[in-house]
CSV table of C-alpha atoms in Angstrom, one decimal:
chain,number,residue,atom,x,y,z
G,4,MET,CA,-23.4,38.9,17.7
G,5,LYS,CA,-23.8,42.2,15.9
G,6,ASN,CA,-26.3,43.3,13.3
G,7,SER,CA,-25.4,43.6,9.7
G,8,ASN,CA,-27.1,45.9,7.2
G,9,SER,CA,-29.4,43.0,6.4
G,10,SER,CA,-32.6,42.6,8.4
G,11,VAL,CA,-32.6,38.8,8.1
G,12,GLY,CA,-29.3,37.9,9.7
G,13,PHE,CA,-26.2,38.9,11.6
G,14,LEU,CA,-22.5,39.1,11.1
G,15,PRO,CA,-20.9,36.7,13.6
G,16,THR,CA,-18.3,38.2,16.0
G,17,THR,CA,-16.4,34.9,16.1
G,18,PHE,CA,-16.1,31.5,14.2
G,19,ILE,CA,-15.5,28.2,15.9
G,20,LEU,CA,-12.6,26.2,14.4
G,21,VAL,CA,-12.2,22.4,14.9
G,22,GLY,CA,-9.2,20.1,15.0
G,23,ILE,CA,-9.6,16.6,13.7
G,24,PRO,CA,-13.1,15.2,14.2
G,25,GLY,CA,-13.3,12.3,16.7
G,26,LEU,CA,-9.8,13.0,18.0
G,27,GLU,CA,-10.5,16.0,20.2
G,28,THR,CA,-9.2,14.4,23.3
G,29,LYS,CA,-5.8,13.7,21.6
G,30,HIS,CA,-5.0,17.2,20.6
G,31,ILE,CA,-1.8,17.4,22.6
G,32,TRP,CA,-0.5,14.3,20.9
G,33,LEU,CA,-1.6,15.5,17.5
G,34,SER,CA,0.3,18.8,18.0
G,35,ILE,CA,3.6,16.8,17.7
G,36,PRO,CA,3.3,15.9,14.0
G,37,PHE,CA,1.9,19.3,13.2
G,38,CYS,CA,4.9,21.0,15.0
G,39,LEU,CA,7.3,18.7,13.1
G,40,MET,CA,5.7,19.6,9.8
G,41,TYR,CA,6.0,23.3,10.5
G,42,ILE,CA,9.7,22.8,11.5
G,43,ILE,CA,10.4,21.0,8.3
G,44,ILE,CA,8.5,23.6,6.2
G,45,PHE,CA,10.2,26.6,7.7
G,46,LEU,CA,13.6,25.1,8.0
G,47,GLY,CA,13.6,23.4,4.6
G,48,ASN,CA,12.2,26.3,2.6
G,49,GLY,CA,14.2,28.8,4.6
G,50,THR,CA,17.4,26.8,3.9
G,51,ILE,CA,16.6,26.8,0.1
G,52,LEU,CA,15.9,30.6,0.2
G,53,HIS,CA,19.2,31.2,2.1
G,54,VAL,CA,21.3,29.1,-0.3
G,55,ILE,CA,19.8,30.7,-3.4
G,56,ARG,CA,20.2,34.2,-1.9
G,57,THR,CA,23.8,33.7,-0.9
G,58,ASP,CA,25.2,31.6,-3.7
G,59,ALA,CA,25.8,33.8,-6.8
G,60,SER,CA,25.9,30.7,-9.1
G,61,LEU,CA,22.3,30.0,-8.3
G,62,HIS,CA,21.1,33.4,-9.4
G,63,GLN,CA,19.6,31.8,-12.5
G,64,PRO,CA,16.0,31.6,-13.7
G,65,MET,CA,15.3,28.0,-12.5
G,66,TYR,CA,16.5,28.7,-9.0
G,67,LEU,CA,14.9,32.2,-8.7
G,68,PHE,CA,11.5,30.6,-9.6
G,69,LEU,CA,12.3,27.9,-7.0
G,70,ALA,CA,12.8,30.7,-4.4
G,71,MET,CA,9.4,32.2,-5.4
G,72,LEU,CA,7.9,28.7,-4.8
G,73,ALA,CA,9.5,28.4,-1.4
G,74,LEU,CA,8.2,31.9,-0.5
G,75,ALA,CA,4.7,31.0,-1.5
G,76,GLU,CA,4.8,27.8,0.5
G,77,VAL,CA,6.1,29.6,3.6
G,78,GLY,CA,3.3,32.1,3.2
G,79,VAL,CA,0.6,29.4,3.1
G,80,SER,CA,2.1,27.7,6.1
G,81,ALA,CA,2.5,30.9,8.1
G,82,SER,CA,-1.1,31.7,7.4
G,83,THR,CA,-2.4,28.5,9.0
G,84,LEU,CA,0.1,28.3,11.9
G,85,PRO,CA,-1.6,30.6,14.5
G,86,THR,CA,-5.0,28.8,14.4
G,87,VAL,CA,-3.6,25.2,13.9
G,88,LEU,CA,-1.2,25.4,16.8
G,89,GLY,CA,-3.7,27.4,18.8
G,90,ILE,CA,-6.2,24.5,18.6
G,91,PHE,CA,-3.8,21.6,19.2
G,92,LEU,CA,-1.5,23.2,21.8
G,93,PHE,CA,-3.8,25.6,23.7
G,94,ASP,CA,-7.3,24.4,22.8
G,95,THR,CA,-8.2,27.8,21.4
G,96,SER,CA,-11.0,27.2,18.9
G,97,GLU,CA,-12.4,30.7,18.4
G,98,ILE,CA,-11.3,33.2,15.8
G,99,THR,CA,-12.8,36.6,15.2
G,100,PHE,CA,-14.8,37.3,12.1
G,101,GLU,CA,-12.3,39.8,10.7
G,102,ALA,CA,-9.3,37.6,11.5
G,103,CYS,CA,-11.0,34.7,9.8
G,104,LEU,CA,-11.5,36.7,6.6
G,105,LEU,CA,-7.9,37.8,6.8
G,106,GLN,CA,-6.6,34.3,7.2
G,107,MET,CA,-8.8,33.1,4.3
G,108,PHE,CA,-7.4,35.9,2.1
G,109,PHE,CA,-3.7,35.0,2.8
G,110,ILE,CA,-4.2,31.2,2.5
G,111,HIS,CA,-5.9,31.5,-0.9
G,112,SER,CA,-3.6,34.3,-2.2
G,113,PHE,CA,-0.4,32.3,-1.5
G,114,SER,CA,-2.1,29.2,-2.9
G,115,ILE,CA,-2.8,31.1,-6.1
G,116,MET,CA,0.8,32.3,-6.2
G,117,GLU,CA,2.1,28.8,-5.7
G,118,SER,CA,0.1,27.5,-8.7
G,119,ALA,CA,1.2,30.4,-10.9
G,120,VAL,CA,4.9,29.8,-9.9
G,121,LEU,CA,4.6,26.1,-10.9
G,122,LEU,CA,3.3,27.3,-14.3
G,123,ALA,CA,6.3,29.7,-14.6
G,124,MET,CA,8.7,26.9,-13.7
G,125,SER,CA,7.2,24.7,-16.4
G,126,VAL,CA,7.7,27.4,-19.0
G,127,ASP,CA,11.2,27.9,-17.7
G,128,ARG,CA,11.9,24.1,-18.3
G,129,PHE,CA,10.5,24.3,-21.8
G,130,VAL,CA,12.7,27.3,-22.8
G,131,ALA,CA,15.7,25.6,-21.3
G,132,ILE,CA,15.2,22.4,-23.4
G,133,TYR,CA,13.7,24.0,-26.5
G,134,SER,CA,16.3,26.8,-26.9
G,135,PRO,CA,19.2,26.3,-24.5
G,136,LEU,CA,21.5,28.8,-26.3
G,137,ARG,CA,19.0,31.6,-25.9
G,138,TYR,CA,17.8,30.6,-22.4
G,139,THR,CA,19.4,33.4,-20.4
G,140,ALA,CA,18.6,35.9,-23.2
G,141,ILE,CA,14.9,35.1,-23.1
G,142,LEU,CA,14.5,34.7,-19.3
G,143,THR,CA,16.4,37.8,-18.2
G,144,LEU,CA,16.4,39.0,-14.5
G,145,PRO,CA,14.0,41.9,-15.2
G,146,ARG,CA,11.5,39.5,-16.8
G,147,ILE,CA,11.8,37.0,-14.0
G,148,PHE,CA,11.3,39.7,-11.3
G,149,GLY,CA,8.5,41.2,-13.4
G,150,THR,CA,6.8,37.7,-13.6
G,151,GLY,CA,7.1,37.4,-9.8
G,152,ALA,CA,5.6,40.8,-9.2
G,153,GLY,CA,2.8,40.1,-11.7
G,154,ILE,CA,2.0,36.8,-9.9
G,155,GLY,CA,1.8,38.5,-6.5
G,156,LEU,CA,-0.3,41.4,-7.8
G,157,LYS,CA,-2.7,39.1,-9.7
G,158,SER,CA,-3.3,37.0,-6.6
G,159,ILE,CA,-4.1,40.0,-4.4
G,160,ILE,CA,-6.4,41.5,-7.0
G,161,LEU,CA,-8.3,38.2,-7.5
G,162,MET,CA,-8.7,37.5,-3.8
G,163,ALA,CA,-9.6,41.1,-2.7
G,164,PRO,CA,-13.3,40.9,-3.5
G,165,LEU,CA,-13.9,37.6,-1.6
G,166,PRO,CA,-13.8,39.1,1.9
G,167,ILE,CA,-16.1,42.0,0.7
G,168,LEU,CA,-18.6,39.6,-0.8
G,169,LEU,CA,-18.7,37.5,2.4
G,170,ARG,CA,-19.3,40.6,4.6
G,171,ARG,CA,-22.4,41.5,2.6
G,172,LEU,CA,-24.1,38.2,3.4
G,173,PRO,CA,-26.3,37.6,6.4
G,174,PHE,CA,-25.4,34.9,8.9
G,175,CYS,CA,-28.2,33.2,10.9
G,176,GLY,CA,-26.3,31.9,13.9
G,177,HIS,CA,-24.2,29.3,12.1
G,178,ASN,CA,-20.6,29.9,12.9
G,179,ALA,CA,-18.9,26.5,13.2
G,180,LEU,CA,-16.3,25.7,10.6
G,181,SER,CA,-15.0,22.3,9.5
G,182,HIS,CA,-11.2,22.9,9.7
G,183,SER,CA,-8.5,24.4,11.8
G,184,TYR,CA,-8.3,27.4,9.5
G,185,CYS,CA,-10.6,29.5,7.4
G,186,LEU,CA,-11.2,28.5,3.8
G,187,HIS,CA,-13.6,30.1,1.4
G,188,PRO,CA,-15.4,26.8,0.4
G,189,ASN,CA,-16.1,26.2,4.0
G,190,LEU,CA,-17.2,29.8,4.9
G,191,ILE,CA,-19.5,30.0,1.9
G,192,HIS,CA,-21.8,27.4,3.4
G,193,LEU,CA,-22.6,29.4,6.6
G,194,PRO,CA,-24.6,32.4,5.3
G,195,CYS,CA,-28.4,32.1,5.0
G,196,GLY,CA,-28.7,34.6,2.1
G,197,ASP,CA,-28.2,34.3,-1.6
G,198,ILE,CA,-24.6,33.1,-2.3
G,199,SER,CA,-24.9,32.8,-6.1
G,200,ILE,CA,-22.5,35.8,-6.7
G,201,ASN,CA,-20.0,34.3,-4.3
G,202,ASN,CA,-20.2,30.9,-5.9
G,203,ILE,CA,-19.8,32.4,-9.4
G,204,TYR,CA,-16.9,34.5,-8.4
G,205,GLY,CA,-15.3,31.6,-6.5
G,206,LEU,CA,-15.7,29.4,-9.6
G,207,PHE,CA,-14.1,32.2,-11.8
G,208,ILE,CA,-11.1,32.3,-9.5
G,209,VAL,CA,-10.7,28.5,-9.5
G,210,THR,CA,-11.0,28.2,-13.3
G,211,SER,CA,-8.8,31.3,-14.2
G,212,THR,CA,-6.0,30.3,-11.8
G,213,PHE,CA,-5.8,26.6,-10.9
G,214,GLY,CA,-7.7,25.3,-13.9
G,215,LEU,CA,-5.9,27.5,-16.5
G,216,ASP,CA,-2.5,27.0,-14.8
G,217,SER,CA,-2.8,23.2,-14.7
G,218,LEU,CA,-3.9,23.1,-18.4
G,219,LEU,CA,-0.9,25.3,-19.5
G,220,ILE,CA,1.4,23.1,-17.4
G,221,VAL,CA,0.1,20.0,-19.3
G,222,VAL,CA,0.6,21.9,-22.6
G,223,SER,CA,4.2,22.9,-21.6
G,224,TYR,CA,5.1,19.3,-20.8
G,225,GLY,CA,3.5,18.1,-24.0
G,226,LEU,CA,5.9,20.6,-25.9
G,227,ILE,CA,8.8,19.4,-23.7
G,228,LEU,CA,8.2,15.8,-24.6
G,229,HIS,CA,7.9,16.7,-28.3
G,230,THR,CA,11.2,18.5,-28.1
G,231,VAL,CA,12.9,15.8,-26.1
G,232,LEU,CA,11.8,13.1,-28.6
G,233,GLY,CA,13.5,15.2,-31.3
G,234,ILE,CA,16.9,14.9,-29.6
G,235,ALA,CA,19.1,12.4,-31.4
G,236,THR,CA,20.9,10.6,-28.6
G,237,GLY,CA,19.3,8.7,-25.7
G,238,GLU,CA,21.8,10.2,-23.3
G,239,GLY,CA,20.7,13.7,-24.4
G,240,ARG,CA,17.0,12.8,-23.9
G,241,LYS,CA,17.7,11.4,-20.4
G,242,LYS,CA,19.7,14.5,-19.4
G,243,ALA,CA,16.9,16.8,-20.7
G,244,LEU,CA,14.2,14.9,-18.8
G,245,ASN,CA,16.3,14.8,-15.6
G,246,THR,CA,16.1,18.6,-15.5
G,247,CYS,CA,12.3,18.3,-15.1
G,248,GLY,CA,12.2,15.6,-12.5
G,249,SER,CA,12.0,17.9,-9.4
G,250,HIS,CA,9.4,20.1,-11.0
G,251,VAL,CA,7.2,17.2,-12.0
G,252,CYS,CA,7.3,16.0,-8.3
G,253,ALA,CA,6.3,19.5,-7.2
G,254,VAL,CA,3.4,19.7,-9.6
G,255,LEU,CA,2.1,16.3,-8.5
G,256,ALA,CA,2.5,17.1,-4.8
G,257,TYR,CA,0.4,20.3,-5.4
G,258,TYR,CA,-2.3,19.2,-7.8
G,259,VAL,CA,-3.0,15.6,-6.7
G,260,PRO,CA,-4.2,16.5,-3.2
G,261,MET,CA,-6.1,19.5,-4.6
G,262,ILE,CA,-8.0,17.4,-7.2
G,263,GLY,CA,-8.7,14.7,-4.5
G,264,LEU,CA,-10.1,17.3,-2.1
G,265,SER,CA,-12.2,18.8,-4.9
G,266,MET,CA,-13.6,15.5,-5.9
G,267,VAL,CA,-14.5,14.7,-2.3
G,268,HIS,CA,-16.3,18.0,-1.8
G,269,ARG,CA,-18.3,17.7,-5.0
G,270,PHE,CA,-19.1,14.0,-5.4
G,271,ALA,CA,-18.6,12.2,-2.1
G,272,HIS,CA,-21.3,13.8,0.0
G,273,HIS,CA,-21.4,11.0,2.6
G,274,VAL,CA,-17.6,10.9,3.2
G,275,SER,CA,-16.7,11.2,6.9
G,276,PRO,CA,-15.6,14.6,8.2
G,277,LEU,CA,-12.3,12.9,9.3
G,278,LEU,CA,-11.4,12.1,5.7
G,279,GLN,CA,-12.3,15.6,4.5
G,280,THR,CA,-10.1,17.1,7.2
G,281,MET,CA,-7.2,14.8,6.4
G,282,MET,CA,-7.4,15.6,2.7
G,283,ALA,CA,-7.6,19.4,3.4
G,284,ASN,CA,-4.5,19.1,5.6
G,285,ALA,CA,-2.7,17.1,2.9
G,286,TYR,CA,-3.5,19.8,0.3
G,287,LEU,CA,-2.1,22.6,2.5
G,288,PHE,CA,0.8,20.8,4.2
G,289,PHE,CA,2.1,18.1,1.8
G,290,PRO,CA,3.6,20.3,-0.9
G,291,PRO,CA,5.6,22.6,1.5
G,292,VAL,CA,6.9,19.6,3.4
G,293,ILE,CA,7.9,17.5,0.4
G,294,ASN,CA,9.2,20.1,-2.0
G,295,PRO,CA,12.3,21.2,0.0
G,296,ILE,CA,13.2,17.5,0.5
G,297,VAL,CA,12.8,16.7,-3.2
G,298,TYR,CA,14.7,19.7,-4.5
G,299,SER,CA,17.5,19.0,-1.9
G,300,ILE,CA,17.8,15.4,-3.1
G,301,LYS,CA,17.3,15.7,-6.8
G,302,THR,CA,19.0,19.1,-7.6
G,303,LYS,CA,22.7,18.7,-7.2
G,304,GLU,CA,23.3,22.5,-7.3
G,305,ILE,CA,21.0,23.0,-4.3
G,306,ARG,CA,22.5,20.0,-2.6
G,307,ARG,CA,26.0,21.4,-3.1
G,308,GLY,CA,24.9,24.8,-1.8
G,309,ILE,CA,23.5,23.3,1.4
G,310,VAL,CA,26.7,21.3,1.9
G,311,ARG,CA,28.8,24.4,1.4
G,312,MET,CA,26.6,26.4,3.8
G,313,LEU,CA,26.9,23.7,6.5
G,314,SER,CA,30.7,23.4,5.9
G,315,GLU,CA,31.1,27.2,6.4
G,316,LYS,CA,29.1,27.1,9.6
G,317,ARG,CA,31.2,24.2,10.9
G,318,LEU,CA,34.4,26.2,10.1
G,319,ARG,CA,33.1,29.2,12.0
G,320,VAL,CA,32.4,27.1,15.1
């Protein structure tokens, strides 16, 4: 342990991570589903990114936003991979203080990006349904890439103060975390000093990103439903709603586990650590696993691109 500037505590040199409570003796078996999830995440999202990059017909707003979503999901998963597989495969439970702060920064930054991209995708669907003739004129390539750059910059700026705020706090010997990775809600319970500033800033980030994004997504879909109900034919309504199906699944896959985890942390104080760990894993792993599958099945253009890519590879062989 090394002294901080505070006289009442220390900065820990390491944190202790945990796998799944009560199943410590089965880590080698638990590594199998985690390895499978990582394979699906990187292979699925990587395939979607490759198809969108190489197929010129997919260089449209909807698919470019989908590529941003896939990048954010790969980023979240890559941020957790070293410690998760380190615990389950090699029984390595320690992480340095600085590495923990860095992992926390990347996990939350990519999560913020993911939420913002889902909002951008809902706006994209609204424009496509409300004004299809002006769709490409409104969502031009410079605007799309500018939106992506703005999302990334906003996430970095919002998250940058958190590691600094954590470093200023004194720790009093408590360095055991509750997950296989470093999350701010978990880290904030370890210091023995005044964490009011950290709590206020953490709440500001949550409300200004996830809270505002989810509200605007609901508003976007309210406007979409209003527009769809104004379409004269039933076939036209069905076609318009079908274009939103994959995005609705992605929104539910992202926000339902997040809301469930938030409710458990705030209201279910006596819930078992096992349930909290499983819900935290569902929040981080379920969206990047399920989204490539959903978009591959429900989006015929992506499905055709994947079939074309596989056919070309088969011909080369």
